Amino acid sequence: MTPSDVLAFAKENNAKIVDIRFMDFPGTWQHCSFPIGELDEASFENGFGFDGSSIRGWQAIDASDMLVIPDARTAKMDPFFKHPTLVLIGNIADPITKEPYSRDPRHIAAKAEAYLKSTGIGDTCFIGPEPEFFIFDDIRYESSQHSSFYRIDSKEATWNTGKDEGPNLGYKPRSKEGYFPLPPMDKFQDLRSEMMLTLEDIGIAMECQHHEVATAGQSEIDMRFKPLLEMGDQLVWFKYVLKNVAYRNGHTVTFMPKPLFGDNGSGMHIHASFWKDGKPLFAGNLYAGLSQEALWAIGGIMKHARALCAFTNPTTNSYKRLVPGFEAPINIAYSGRNRSAAIRIPIGVDSPKAKRIEFRTPDPSCNGYLAFSAIMMAMIDGIQNKMEPGDPMDKNIYDLPPEELANIPSAPGSLEEALNALKEDYAFLLKGDVFTEDVISKWVEYKMEKEVTEVRRRPHPHEFHLYYDI
């Protein structure tokens, strides 16, 4: 759409309000609403002012004024608000120079796409994420000076088989046995369908929805692949829609990677491929039907995997998922079909257009704009430097003897490890000024100060179980 198209679209849909949205640094969608009369064609150049010092990881209070400039191409009608509301995603800019803000995640994604084109390698990076999530019925938690707890409940949870539900009708999936059961075992079929159809109603192409492996409502809904920046926009809409559909039906959705002990966590496998002039670049006659460029792209991800985790697995909770025994792809290897490897080449797709690589380590807590961009930069670096990925691992890594497993590199064991890896390996992200020194240092500083240190300082409830009577 052009700005004039947007104004016509708003009038056609009887919009009363315009809601301008943007992504903050850690990865939460923010918004501000205006009467529709405040939006005109000049708004798409002049933007709307806001206080950048109140946004996490952004400006200091002595330089707080910022602009959010709506992107006309992102116009949609909100499916939840009481009053008809036009939604526009905005880019962040300096109010004096109008220069894009270097810490705006969406701007980083736009620079990533431009850099790919400038290299001559390709002109499009297609991204297809598979976000997993949990649907709970009740969540309570507290973290204070003298108390710390969380309590989750779900009508579908295996721990409720003995609960008096007046009556309890059973059919609650056991831990690690939630993949693909029909109702009544799967209690959220209709809710997931409502989520999927709501996304389709706002113009997001969908592929499928199903129950996932864990008990207590773990699910997956998949979007059809799109170019990197567009998929970044779609992922924030995806999370917004799922949370709000669940909420209005009396449930709550979380993209926290590991909310349950003793069962599978939620990942977000990311499928990626490069195209040029409308033709796919990853189809060939080498291993698993890949091209040489695809193998080099895999080599780039493998080389930079530990640093990538600082963006693809950016929470302390992410590393509760990345442990052996729960189908978590912690080993940095690649394979066709093999889901125990961090990088998989989907088999059974004969069309060259469907040939892609699947990075399985990431999780849905990530900021999609940053995670997708970082992965793409690693792939470009692999191709530019012809990084061979070595031999594929076509056997179950989980069953390897310790001496053989010791030779396979693994993902970081904590967020702090991932941030340290990023500090040692980020030059590939600076190419084309996609990421900047400031973005890298601020990301590490913010994550260490606000998350790693804050979690490390606090007593853990399980420590009382282990040590109170010592």
mmCIF file of N, CA and C in Angstrom, residues 2-111:
data_model
loop_
_atom_site.group_PDB
_atom_site.id
_atom_site.type_symbol
_atom_site.label_atom_id
_atom_site.label_comp_id
_atom_site.label_asym_id
_atom_site.label_seq_id
_atom_site.Cartn_x
_atom_site.Cartn_y
_atom_site.Cartn_z
ATOM 1 N N THR A 2 0.335 2.321 -0.576
ATOM 2 C CA THR A 2 0.913 3.645 -0.455
ATOM 3 C C THR A 2 0.180 4.374 0.667
ATOM 4 N N PRO A 3 0.708 5.520 1.120
ATOM 5 C CA PRO A 3 -0.028 6.275 2.145
ATOM 6 C C PRO A 3 -1.465 6.586 1.749
ATOM 7 N N SER A 4 -1.689 6.955 0.490
ATOM 8 C CA SER A 4 -3.067 7.241 0.075
ATOM 9 C C SER A 4 -3.919 5.979 0.082
ATOM 10 N N ASP A 5 -3.310 4.835 -0.251
ATOM 11 C CA ASP A 5 -4.025 3.563 -0.167
ATOM 12 C C ASP A 5 -4.441 3.265 1.268
ATOM 13 N N VAL A 6 -3.548 3.565 2.205
ATOM 14 C CA VAL A 6 -3.840 3.304 3.616
ATOM 15 C C VAL A 6 -5.025 4.142 4.077
ATOM 16 N N LEU A 7 -5.042 5.404 3.696
ATOM 17 C CA LEU A 7 -6.153 6.274 4.099
ATOM 18 C C LEU A 7 -7.472 5.769 3.514
ATOM 19 N N ALA A 8 -7.420 5.289 2.267
ATOM 20 C CA ALA A 8 -8.633 4.728 1.659
ATOM 21 C C ALA A 8 -9.041 3.433 2.353
ATOM 22 N N PHE A 9 -8.052 2.615 2.716
ATOM 23 C CA PHE A 9 -8.301 1.360 3.430
ATOM 24 C C PHE A 9 -8.957 1.644 4.785
ATOM 25 N N ALA A 10 -8.458 2.656 5.483
ATOM 26 C CA ALA A 10 -9.029 3.028 6.786
ATOM 27 C C ALA A 10 -10.477 3.480 6.632
ATOM 28 N N LYS A 11 -10.739 4.266 5.605
ATOM 29 C CA LYS A 11 -12.103 4.756 5.378
ATOM 30 C C LYS A 11 -13.031 3.600 5.012
ATOM 31 N N GLU A 12 -12.547 2.700 4.168
ATOM 32 C CA GLU A 12 -13.349 1.551 3.748
ATOM 33 C C GLU A 12 -13.740 0.681 4.933
ATOM 34 N N ASN A 13 -12.850 0.584 5.928
ATOM 35 C CA ASN A 13 -13.105 -0.249 7.100
ATOM 36 C C ASN A 13 -13.662 0.546 8.279
ATOM 37 N N ASN A 14 -14.010 1.820 8.025
ATOM 38 C CA ASN A 14 -14.639 2.667 9.044
ATOM 39 C C ASN A 14 -13.767 2.796 10.291
ATOM 40 N N ALA A 15 -12.433 2.857 10.087
ATOM 41 C CA ALA A 15 -11.504 2.948 11.215
ATOM 42 C C ALA A 15 -11.719 4.243 11.985
ATOM 43 N N LYS A 16 -11.777 4.138 13.308
ATOM 44 C CA LYS A 16 -11.923 5.299 14.181
ATOM 45 C C LYS A 16 -10.595 5.667 14.846
ATOM 46 N N ILE A 17 -9.712 4.706 14.892
ATOM 47 C CA ILE A 17 -8.445 4.864 15.618
ATOM 48 C C ILE A 17 -7.327 4.295 14.755
ATOM 49 N N VAL A 18 -6.138 4.894 14.857
ATOM 50 C CA VAL A 18 -4.940 4.302 14.263
ATOM 51 C C VAL A 18 -3.995 3.940 15.399
ATOM 52 N N ASP A 19 -3.506 2.722 15.379
ATOM 53 C CA ASP A 19 -2.610 2.202 16.415
ATOM 54 C C ASP A 19 -1.243 1.988 15.781
ATOM 55 N N ILE A 20 -0.231 2.721 16.257
ATOM 56 C CA ILE A 20 1.126 2.618 15.716
ATOM 57 C C ILE A 20 1.927 1.699 16.624
ATOM 58 N N ARG A 21 2.544 0.675 16.038
ATOM 59 C CA ARG A 21 3.254 -0.335 16.833
ATOM 60 C C ARG A 21 4.718 -0.444 16.397
ATOM 61 N N PHE A 22 5.564 -0.809 17.370
ATOM 62 C CA PHE A 22 6.974 -1.041 17.070
ATOM 63 C C PHE A 22 7.532 -2.047 18.071
ATOM 64 N N MET A 23 8.658 -2.622 17.725
ATOM 65 C CA MET A 23 9.291 -3.641 18.562
ATOM 66 C C MET A 23 10.384 -3.022 19.421
ATOM 67 N N ASP A 24 10.355 -3.285 20.723
ATOM 68 C CA ASP A 24 11.439 -2.786 21.566
ATOM 69 C C ASP A 24 12.663 -3.688 21.431
ATOM 70 N N PHE A 25 13.738 -3.341 22.120
ATOM 71 C CA PHE A 25 15.012 -4.030 21.950
ATOM 72 C C PHE A 25 14.942 -5.511 22.363
ATOM 73 N N PRO A 26 14.412 -5.825 23.555
ATOM 74 C CA PRO A 26 14.354 -7.248 23.934
ATOM 75 C C PRO A 26 13.377 -8.075 23.114
ATOM 76 N N GLY A 27 12.314 -7.435 22.557
ATOM 77 C CA GLY A 27 11.425 -8.206 21.691
ATOM 78 C C GLY A 27 9.955 -8.175 22.065
ATOM 79 N N THR A 28 9.490 -7.098 22.682
ATOM 80 C CA THR A 28 8.074 -6.951 23.024
ATOM 81 C C THR A 28 7.456 -5.857 22.158
ATOM 82 N N TRP A 29 6.279 -6.142 21.601
ATOM 83 C CA TRP A 29 5.573 -5.157 20.774
ATOM 84 C C TRP A 29 5.033 -4.050 21.652
ATOM 85 N N GLN A 30 5.245 -2.799 21.240
ATOM 86 C CA GLN A 30 4.740 -1.617 21.936
ATOM 87 C C GLN A 30 3.755 -0.884 21.020
ATOM 88 N N HIS A 31 2.899 -0.028 21.596
ATOM 89 C CA HIS A 31 1.926 0.662 20.746
ATOM 90 C C HIS A 31 1.447 1.964 21.359
ATOM 91 N N CYS A 32 0.898 2.828 20.511
ATOM 92 C CA CYS A 32 0.241 4.058 20.941
ATOM 93 C C CYS A 32 -0.879 4.348 19.949
ATOM 94 N N SER A 33 -2.047 4.752 20.469
ATOM 95 C CA SER A 33 -3.229 4.953 19.627
ATOM 96 C C SER A 33 -3.556 6.436 19.470
ATOM 97 N N PHE A 34 -4.076 6.792 18.266
ATOM 98 C CA PHE A 34 -4.456 8.163 17.945
ATOM 99 C C PHE A 34 -5.818 8.148 17.255
ATOM 100 N N PRO A 35 -6.591 9.228 17.379
ATOM 101 C CA PRO A 35 -7.803 9.329 16.560
ATOM 102 C C PRO A 35 -7.420 9.258 15.084
ATOM 103 N N ILE A 36 -8.237 8.630 14.275
ATOM 104 C CA ILE A 36 -7.884 8.414 12.873
ATOM 105 C C ILE A 36 -7.641 9.744 12.152
ATOM 106 N N GLY A 37 -8.235 10.833 12.634
ATOM 107 C CA GLY A 37 -8.033 12.139 12.020
ATOM 108 C C GLY A 37 -6.613 12.658 12.140
ATOM 109 N N GLU A 38 -5.830 12.075 13.057
ATOM 110 C CA GLU A 38 -4.436 12.484 13.215
ATOM 111 C C GLU A 38 -3.525 11.881 12.145
ATOM 112 N N LEU A 39 -4.058 10.928 11.372
ATOM 113 C CA LEU A 39 -3.262 10.267 10.330
ATOM 114 C C LEU A 39 -3.555 10.906 8.974
ATOM 115 N N ASP A 40 -2.505 11.412 8.338
ATOM 116 C CA ASP A 40 -2.629 11.884 6.960
ATOM 117 C C ASP A 40 -1.377 11.452 6.198
ATOM 118 N N GLU A 41 -1.283 11.821 4.947
ATOM 119 C CA GLU A 41 -0.151 11.357 4.144
ATOM 120 C C GLU A 41 1.179 11.853 4.701
ATOM 121 N N ALA A 42 1.175 13.044 5.312
ATOM 122 C CA ALA A 42 2.414 13.568 5.894
ATOM 123 C C ALA A 42 2.897 12.729 7.071
ATOM 124 N N SER A 43 1.985 12.016 7.737
ATOM 125 C CA SER A 43 2.366 11.185 8.895
ATOM 126 C C SER A 43 3.379 10.108 8.506
ATOM 127 N N PHE A 44 3.355 9.686 7.236
ATOM 128 C CA PHE A 44 4.255 8.628 6.798
ATOM 129 C C PHE A 44 5.672 9.149 6.540
ATOM 130 N N GLU A 45 5.844 10.471 6.661
ATOM 131 C CA GLU A 45 7.184 11.065 6.599
ATOM 132 C C GLU A 45 7.573 11.685 7.929
ATOM 133 N N ASN A 46 6.602 12.329 8.588
ATOM 134 C CA ASN A 46 6.901 13.058 9.819
ATOM 135 C C ASN A 46 6.834 12.185 11.065
ATOM 136 N N GLY A 47 6.025 11.128 11.029
ATOM 137 C CA GLY A 47 5.936 10.216 12.151
ATOM 138 C C GLY A 47 5.217 10.794 13.352
ATOM 139 N N PHE A 48 5.332 10.075 14.469
ATOM 140 C CA PHE A 48 4.711 10.452 15.739
ATOM 141 C C PHE A 48 5.782 10.397 16.828
ATOM 142 N N GLY A 49 5.798 11.393 17.699
ATOM 143 C CA GLY A 49 6.817 11.451 18.743
ATOM 144 C C GLY A 49 6.479 10.589 19.949
ATOM 145 N N PHE A 50 7.528 10.117 20.655
ATOM 146 C CA PHE A 50 7.344 9.379 21.906
ATOM 147 C C PHE A 50 8.618 9.462 22.735
ATOM 148 N N ASP A 51 8.530 8.997 23.962
ATOM 149 C CA ASP A 51 9.643 9.047 24.923
ATOM 150 C C ASP A 51 10.486 7.780 24.809
ATOM 151 N N GLY A 52 11.632 7.868 24.168
ATOM 152 C CA GLY A 52 12.489 6.705 23.982
ATOM 153 C C GLY A 52 13.180 6.237 25.244
ATOM 154 N N SER A 53 13.256 7.078 26.287
ATOM 155 C CA SER A 53 13.924 6.665 27.523
ATOM 156 C C SER A 53 13.085 5.674 28.315
ATOM 157 N N SER A 54 11.780 5.578 28.002
ATOM 158 C CA SER A 54 10.899 4.646 28.702
ATOM 159 C C SER A 54 10.838 3.282 28.029
ATOM 160 N N ILE A 55 11.570 3.111 26.935
ATOM 161 C CA ILE A 55 11.607 1.842 26.217
ATOM 162 C C ILE A 55 12.893 1.114 26.589
ATOM 163 N N ARG A 56 12.766 -0.150 26.947
ATOM 164 C CA ARG A 56 13.904 -0.931 27.455
ATOM 165 C C ARG A 56 15.054 -0.970 26.453
ATOM 166 N N GLY A 57 16.257 -0.638 26.943
ATOM 167 C CA GLY A 57 17.456 -0.769 26.135
ATOM 168 C C GLY A 57 17.678 0.330 25.126
ATOM 169 N N TRP A 58 16.890 1.426 25.209
ATOM 170 C CA TRP A 58 17.027 2.472 24.205
ATOM 171 C C TRP A 58 17.678 3.733 24.785
ATOM 172 N N GLN A 59 17.023 4.879 24.693
ATOM 173 C CA GLN A 59 17.668 6.152 24.948
ATOM 174 C C GLN A 59 17.787 6.510 26.426
ATOM 175 N N ALA A 60 18.794 7.362 26.722
ATOM 176 C CA ALA A 60 18.911 7.969 28.045
ATOM 177 C C ALA A 60 17.900 9.104 28.145
ATOM 178 N N ILE A 61 17.591 9.499 29.366
ATOM 179 C CA ILE A 61 16.541 10.497 29.581
ATOM 180 C C ILE A 61 16.918 11.863 29.013
ATOM 181 N N ASP A 62 18.231 12.151 28.872
ATOM 182 C CA ASP A 62 18.641 13.452 28.349
ATOM 183 C C ASP A 62 18.624 13.501 26.817
ATOM 184 N N ALA A 63 18.252 12.390 26.184
ATOM 185 C CA ALA A 63 18.108 12.366 24.720
ATOM 186 C C ALA A 63 16.935 11.456 24.364
ATOM 187 N N SER A 64 15.805 11.721 25.021
ATOM 188 C CA SER A 64 14.723 10.736 25.006
ATOM 189 C C SER A 64 13.753 10.862 23.832
ATOM 190 N N ASP A 65 13.668 12.031 23.207
ATOM 191 C CA ASP A 65 12.687 12.217 22.139
ATOM 192 C C ASP A 65 13.025 11.352 20.926
ATOM 193 N N MET A 66 12.025 10.630 20.436
ATOM 194 C CA MET A 66 12.207 9.788 19.261
ATOM 195 C C MET A 66 10.941 9.848 18.411
ATOM 196 N N LEU A 67 11.062 9.383 17.169
ATOM 197 C CA LEU A 67 9.923 9.295 16.267
ATOM 198 C C LEU A 67 9.646 7.855 15.899
ATOM 199 N N VAL A 68 8.367 7.519 15.742
ATOM 200 C CA VAL A 68 7.981 6.265 15.111
ATOM 201 C C VAL A 68 7.257 6.637 13.818
ATOM 202 N N ILE A 69 7.796 6.167 12.691
ATOM 203 C CA ILE A 69 7.283 6.529 11.374
ATOM 204 C C ILE A 69 6.582 5.317 10.777
ATOM 205 N N PRO A 70 5.278 5.376 10.584
ATOM 206 C CA PRO A 70 4.537 4.196 10.124
ATOM 207 C C PRO A 70 4.937 3.785 8.706
ATOM 208 N N ASP A 71 4.939 2.485 8.491
ATOM 209 C CA ASP A 71 5.234 1.885 7.185
ATOM 210 C C ASP A 71 3.893 1.536 6.542
ATOM 211 N N ALA A 72 3.572 2.197 5.435
ATOM 212 C CA ALA A 72 2.264 2.018 4.803
ATOM 213 C C ALA A 72 2.012 0.581 4.368
ATOM 214 N N ARG A 73 3.089 -0.164 4.096
ATOM 215 C CA ARG A 73 2.935 -1.538 3.600
ATOM 216 C C ARG A 73 2.395 -2.486 4.664
ATOM 217 N N THR A 74 2.358 -2.051 5.925
ATOM 218 C CA THR A 74 2.007 -2.955 7.034
ATOM 219 C C THR A 74 0.570 -2.811 7.506
ATOM 220 N N ALA A 75 -0.241 -2.058 6.803
ATOM 221 C CA ALA A 75 -1.588 -1.746 7.291
ATOM 222 C C ALA A 75 -2.471 -2.987 7.427
ATOM 223 N N LYS A 76 -3.084 -3.122 8.592
ATOM 224 C CA LYS A 76 -4.076 -4.166 8.862
ATOM 225 C C LYS A 76 -5.109 -3.605 9.834
ATOM 226 N N MET A 77 -6.268 -4.245 9.882
ATOM 227 C CA MET A 77 -7.271 -3.899 10.888
ATOM 228 C C MET A 77 -7.111 -4.831 12.074
ATOM 229 N N ASP A 78 -7.110 -4.249 13.281
ATOM 230 C CA ASP A 78 -6.957 -5.069 14.482
ATOM 231 C C ASP A 78 -8.185 -5.957 14.684
ATOM 232 N N PRO A 79 -7.988 -7.253 14.962
ATOM 233 C CA PRO A 79 -9.138 -8.160 15.102
ATOM 234 C C PRO A 79 -9.735 -8.224 16.502
ATOM 235 N N PHE A 80 -9.216 -7.437 17.463
ATOM 236 C CA PHE A 80 -9.663 -7.578 18.852
ATOM 237 C C PHE A 80 -10.260 -6.310 19.454
ATOM 238 N N PHE A 81 -9.785 -5.146 19.064
ATOM 239 C CA PHE A 81 -10.205 -3.912 19.729
ATOM 240 C C PHE A 81 -11.699 -3.654 19.529
ATOM 241 N N LYS A 82 -12.312 -3.049 20.534
ATOM 242 C CA LYS A 82 -13.749 -2.746 20.496
ATOM 243 C C LYS A 82 -14.074 -1.773 19.365
ATOM 244 N N HIS A 83 -13.255 -0.743 19.215
ATOM 245 C CA HIS A 83 -13.481 0.274 18.193
ATOM 246 C C HIS A 83 -12.639 -0.052 16.963
ATOM 247 N N PRO A 84 -13.177 0.090 15.749
ATOM 248 C CA PRO A 84 -12.427 -0.254 14.537
ATOM 249 C C PRO A 84 -11.078 0.480 14.508
ATOM 250 N N THR A 85 -10.013 -0.303 14.457
ATOM 251 C CA THR A 85 -8.673 0.265 14.624
ATOM 252 C C THR A 85 -7.748 -0.180 13.509
ATOM 253 N N LEU A 86 -7.180 0.795 12.820
ATOM 254 C CA LEU A 86 -6.153 0.550 11.813
ATOM 255 C C LEU A 86 -4.813 0.389 12.520
ATOM 256 N N VAL A 87 -4.062 -0.657 12.171
ATOM 257 C CA VAL A 87 -2.751 -0.897 12.772
ATOM 258 C C VAL A 87 -1.672 -0.669 11.721
ATOM 259 N N LEU A 88 -0.645 0.072 12.098
ATOM 260 C CA LEU A 88 0.528 0.285 11.250
ATOM 261 C C LEU A 88 1.782 0.001 12.066
ATOM 262 N N ILE A 89 2.693 -0.772 11.517
ATOM 263 C CA ILE A 89 3.987 -0.992 12.160
ATOM 264 C C ILE A 89 4.917 0.134 11.757
ATOM 265 N N GLY A 90 5.658 0.647 12.731
ATOM 266 C CA GLY A 90 6.503 1.805 12.474
ATOM 267 C C GLY A 90 7.988 1.516 12.588
ATOM 268 N N ASN A 91 8.779 2.389 11.971
ATOM 269 C CA ASN A 91 10.231 2.383 12.104
ATOM 270 C C ASN A 91 10.642 3.535 13.008
ATOM 271 N N ILE A 92 11.701 3.356 13.765
ATOM 272 C CA ILE A 92 12.134 4.356 14.736
ATOM 273 C C ILE A 92 13.198 5.258 14.114
ATOM 274 N N ALA A 93 13.080 6.569 14.382
ATOM 275 C CA ALA A 93 14.014 7.529 13.794
ATOM 276 C C ALA A 93 14.335 8.641 14.785
ATOM 277 N N ASP A 94 15.452 9.301 14.536
ATOM 278 C CA ASP A 94 15.848 10.472 15.309
ATOM 279 C C ASP A 94 14.955 11.643 14.905
ATOM 280 N N PRO A 95 14.418 12.413 15.870
ATOM 281 C CA PRO A 95 13.473 13.477 15.524
ATOM 282 C C PRO A 95 14.120 14.672 14.828
ATOM 283 N N ILE A 96 15.430 14.800 14.945
ATOM 284 C CA ILE A 96 16.110 15.951 14.339
ATOM 285 C C ILE A 96 16.628 15.604 12.945
ATOM 286 N N THR A 97 17.360 14.493 12.849
ATOM 287 C CA THR A 97 17.979 14.125 11.573
ATOM 288 C C THR A 97 17.093 13.237 10.713
ATOM 289 N N LYS A 98 16.083 12.624 11.325
ATOM 290 C CA LYS A 98 15.214 11.634 10.661
ATOM 291 C C LYS A 98 15.980 10.362 10.250
ATOM 292 N N GLU A 99 17.196 10.213 10.769
ATOM 293 C CA GLU A 99 17.972 9.013 10.483
ATOM 294 C C GLU A 99 17.378 7.825 11.242
ATOM 295 N N PRO A 100 17.368 6.626 10.630
ATOM 296 C CA PRO A 100 16.863 5.439 11.335
ATOM 297 C C PRO A 100 17.680 5.165 12.599
ATOM 298 N N TYR A 101 17.011 4.639 13.614
ATOM 299 C CA TYR A 101 17.646 4.369 14.905
ATOM 300 C C TYR A 101 18.356 3.023 14.861
ATOM 301 N N SER A 102 19.628 3.010 15.229
ATOM 302 C CA SER A 102 20.448 1.805 15.062
ATOM 303 C C SER A 102 19.986 0.651 15.942
ATOM 304 N N ARG A 103 19.299 0.941 17.042
ATOM 305 C CA ARG A 103 18.842 -0.141 17.937
ATOM 306 C C ARG A 103 17.408 -0.590 17.646
ATOM 307 N N ASP A 104 16.816 -0.083 16.600
ATOM 308 C CA ASP A 104 15.481 -0.515 16.196
ATOM 309 C C ASP A 104 15.608 -1.890 15.538
ATOM 310 N N PRO A 105 15.044 -2.947 16.131
ATOM 311 C CA PRO A 105 15.202 -4.291 15.561
ATOM 312 C C PRO A 105 14.687 -4.398 14.133
ATOM 313 N N ARG A 106 13.619 -3.690 13.824
ATOM 314 C CA ARG A 106 13.074 -3.763 12.461
ATOM 315 C C ARG A 106 14.037 -3.124 11.457
ATOM 316 N N HIS A 107 14.701 -2.066 11.862
ATOM 317 C CA HIS A 107 15.696 -1.428 10.991
ATOM 318 C C HIS A 107 16.868 -2.376 10.728
ATOM 319 N N ILE A 108 17.254 -3.135 11.740
ATOM 320 C CA ILE A 108 18.331 -4.114 11.562
ATOM 321 C C ILE A 108 17.927 -5.159 10.522
ATOM 322 N N ALA A 109 16.675 -5.617 10.591
ATOM 323 C CA ALA A 109 16.191 -6.600 9.617
ATOM 324 C C ALA A 109 16.173 -6.015 8.203
ATOM 325 N N ALA A 110 15.780 -4.753 8.083
ATOM 326 C CA ALA A 110 15.776 -4.105 6.766
ATOM 327 C C ALA A 110 17.196 -3.991 6.217
ATOM 328 N N LYS A 111 18.153 -3.654 7.081
ATOM 329 C CA LYS A 111 19.547 -3.578 6.642
ATOM 330 C C LYS A 111 20.071 -4.948 6.237
#
